[in-house]
């Protein structure tokens, strides 16, 4: 094994983590129109669910915790909520993945929808405990539907990257 192939092999193993971190960063960047920051699509959660589904060995527990702490610091939420949501998402996807043999786009979209529901429910529970009187659940519903509408674009982009990185 040459040095170049060793570097590429290790780069391919950590690439899903970096892609998820970049999508998390893009989802909080000020590219959305003014006033719609609360319903920005959860690109990091979509990317996380995709990579857990297609490359679960590259999205280990340490990567989930690192992505969770990064997401919590970006969103300004309670530290550890995204870590817990990421761990629950991974366990759920892995448990459901053992039952299905063939993974297609529709199954991927279903798993991403389940992941978004888990993430939004956990975050809305924590936020409603902190801000009892002023928390609005409609923003979570809109954020879920916008994220689900954006998900096929992210899925196809990451499938393209997956085929380029792991071409046989």
PDB file of N, CA and C in Angstrom, residues 9 13-14 47 51 55 67 70 74 77 81 84 91 94 110 114 125 134 151 155 159:
ATOM      1  N   UNK A   9      -7.487   6.406   1.521  1.00  0.00           N
ATOM      2  CA  UNK A   9      -8.348   5.499   2.267  1.00  0.00           C
ATOM      3  C   UNK A   9      -8.818   6.143   3.571  1.00  0.00           C
ATOM      4  N   UNK A  13     -12.648   7.661   4.818  1.00  0.00           N
ATOM      5  CA  UNK A  13     -13.319   7.237   6.049  1.00  0.00           C
ATOM      6  C   UNK A  13     -13.852   8.409   6.864  1.00  0.00           C
ATOM      7  N   UNK A  14     -13.182   9.566   6.805  1.00  0.00           N
ATOM      8  CA  UNK A  14     -13.643  10.713   7.585  1.00  0.00           C
ATOM      9  C   UNK A  14     -14.425  11.730   6.750  1.00  0.00           C
ATOM     10  N   UNK A  47     -27.958  14.930   6.262  1.00  0.00           N
ATOM     11  CA  UNK A  47     -26.673  14.336   5.917  1.00  0.00           C
ATOM     12  C   UNK A  47     -26.267  13.250   6.913  1.00  0.00           C
ATOM     13  N   UNK A  51     -25.586   9.289   5.887  1.00  0.00           N
ATOM     14  CA  UNK A  51     -24.325   8.582   6.072  1.00  0.00           C
ATOM     15  C   UNK A  51     -24.445   7.438   7.071  1.00  0.00           C
ATOM     16  N   UNK A  55     -23.149   4.370   5.129  1.00  0.00           N
ATOM     17  CA  UNK A  55     -21.831   4.025   5.673  1.00  0.00           C
ATOM     18  C   UNK A  55     -21.870   4.077   7.197  1.00  0.00           C
ATOM     19  N   UNK A  67     -20.312  15.751  16.114  1.00  0.00           N
ATOM     20  CA  UNK A  67     -21.292  16.462  15.293  1.00  0.00           C
ATOM     21  C   UNK A  67     -22.376  17.073  16.179  1.00  0.00           C
ATOM     22  N   UNK A  70     -21.010  20.177  17.895  1.00  0.00           N
ATOM     23  CA  UNK A  70     -20.893  21.217  16.875  1.00  0.00           C
ATOM     24  C   UNK A  70     -22.274  21.798  16.537  1.00  0.00           C
ATOM     25  N   UNK A  74     -23.728  25.607  17.153  1.00  0.00           N
ATOM     26  CA  UNK A  74     -24.239  26.410  16.036  1.00  0.00           C
ATOM     27  C   UNK A  74     -25.661  26.893  16.282  1.00  0.00           C
ATOM     28  N   UNK A  77     -28.420  25.770  21.222  1.00  0.00           N
ATOM     29  CA  UNK A  77     -29.311  25.000  22.093  1.00  0.00           C
ATOM     30  C   UNK A  77     -28.523  24.449  23.280  1.00  0.00           C
ATOM     31  N   UNK A  81     -28.043  18.080  23.654  1.00  0.00           N
ATOM     32  CA  UNK A  81     -29.334  17.688  23.085  1.00  0.00           C
ATOM     33  C   UNK A  81     -29.130  17.071  21.701  1.00  0.00           C
ATOM     34  N   UNK A  84     -27.570  13.587  22.034  1.00  0.00           N
ATOM     35  CA  UNK A  84     -28.585  12.591  22.370  1.00  0.00           C
ATOM     36  C   UNK A  84     -29.463  12.283  21.165  1.00  0.00           C
ATOM     37  N   UNK A  91     -29.205   4.676  16.565  1.00  0.00           N
ATOM     38  CA  UNK A  91     -29.744   3.414  17.079  1.00  0.00           C
ATOM     39  C   UNK A  91     -31.016   3.038  16.321  1.00  0.00           C
ATOM     40  N   UNK A  94     -30.053   1.937  12.683  1.00  0.00           N
ATOM     41  CA  UNK A  94     -29.369   0.650  12.671  1.00  0.00           C
ATOM     42  C   UNK A  94     -30.351  -0.485  12.988  1.00  0.00           C
ATOM     43  N   UNK A 110     -37.570   7.879   3.750  1.00  0.00           N
ATOM     44  CA  UNK A 110     -38.326   7.483   4.941  1.00  0.00           C
ATOM     45  C   UNK A 110     -37.462   7.575   6.194  1.00  0.00           C
ATOM     46  N   UNK A 114     -37.879  10.015   9.483  1.00  0.00           N
ATOM     47  CA  UNK A 114     -37.885   9.537  10.871  1.00  0.00           C
ATOM     48  C   UNK A 114     -36.818  10.257  11.690  1.00  0.00           C
ATOM     49  N   UNK A 125     -38.955  19.469  22.786  1.00  0.00           N
ATOM     50  CA  UNK A 125     -39.212  19.166  24.197  1.00  0.00           C
ATOM     51  C   UNK A 125     -38.290  19.963  25.109  1.00  0.00           C
ATOM     52  N   UNK A 134     -43.638  30.833  25.596  1.00  0.00           N
ATOM     53  CA  UNK A 134     -43.487  31.458  24.292  1.00  0.00           C
ATOM     54  C   UNK A 134     -43.041  30.502  23.185  1.00  0.00           C
ATOM     55  N   UNK A 151     -34.626  17.391   1.131  1.00  0.00           N
ATOM     56  CA  UNK A 151     -33.882  16.133   1.318  1.00  0.00           C
ATOM     57  C   UNK A 151     -33.514  15.416   0.023  1.00  0.00           C
ATOM     58  N   UNK A 155     -29.842  14.107  -0.864  1.00  0.00           N
ATOM     59  CA  UNK A 155     -29.630  12.668  -1.078  1.00  0.00           C
ATOM     60  C   UNK A 155     -28.898  12.433  -2.397  1.00  0.00           C
ATOM     61  N   UNK A 159     -25.293  10.849  -2.847  1.00  0.00           N
ATOM     62  CA  UNK A 159     -25.131   9.616  -3.632  1.00  0.00           C
ATOM     63  C   UNK A 159     -24.069   9.807  -4.714  1.00  0.00           C
TER      64      UNK A 159
END
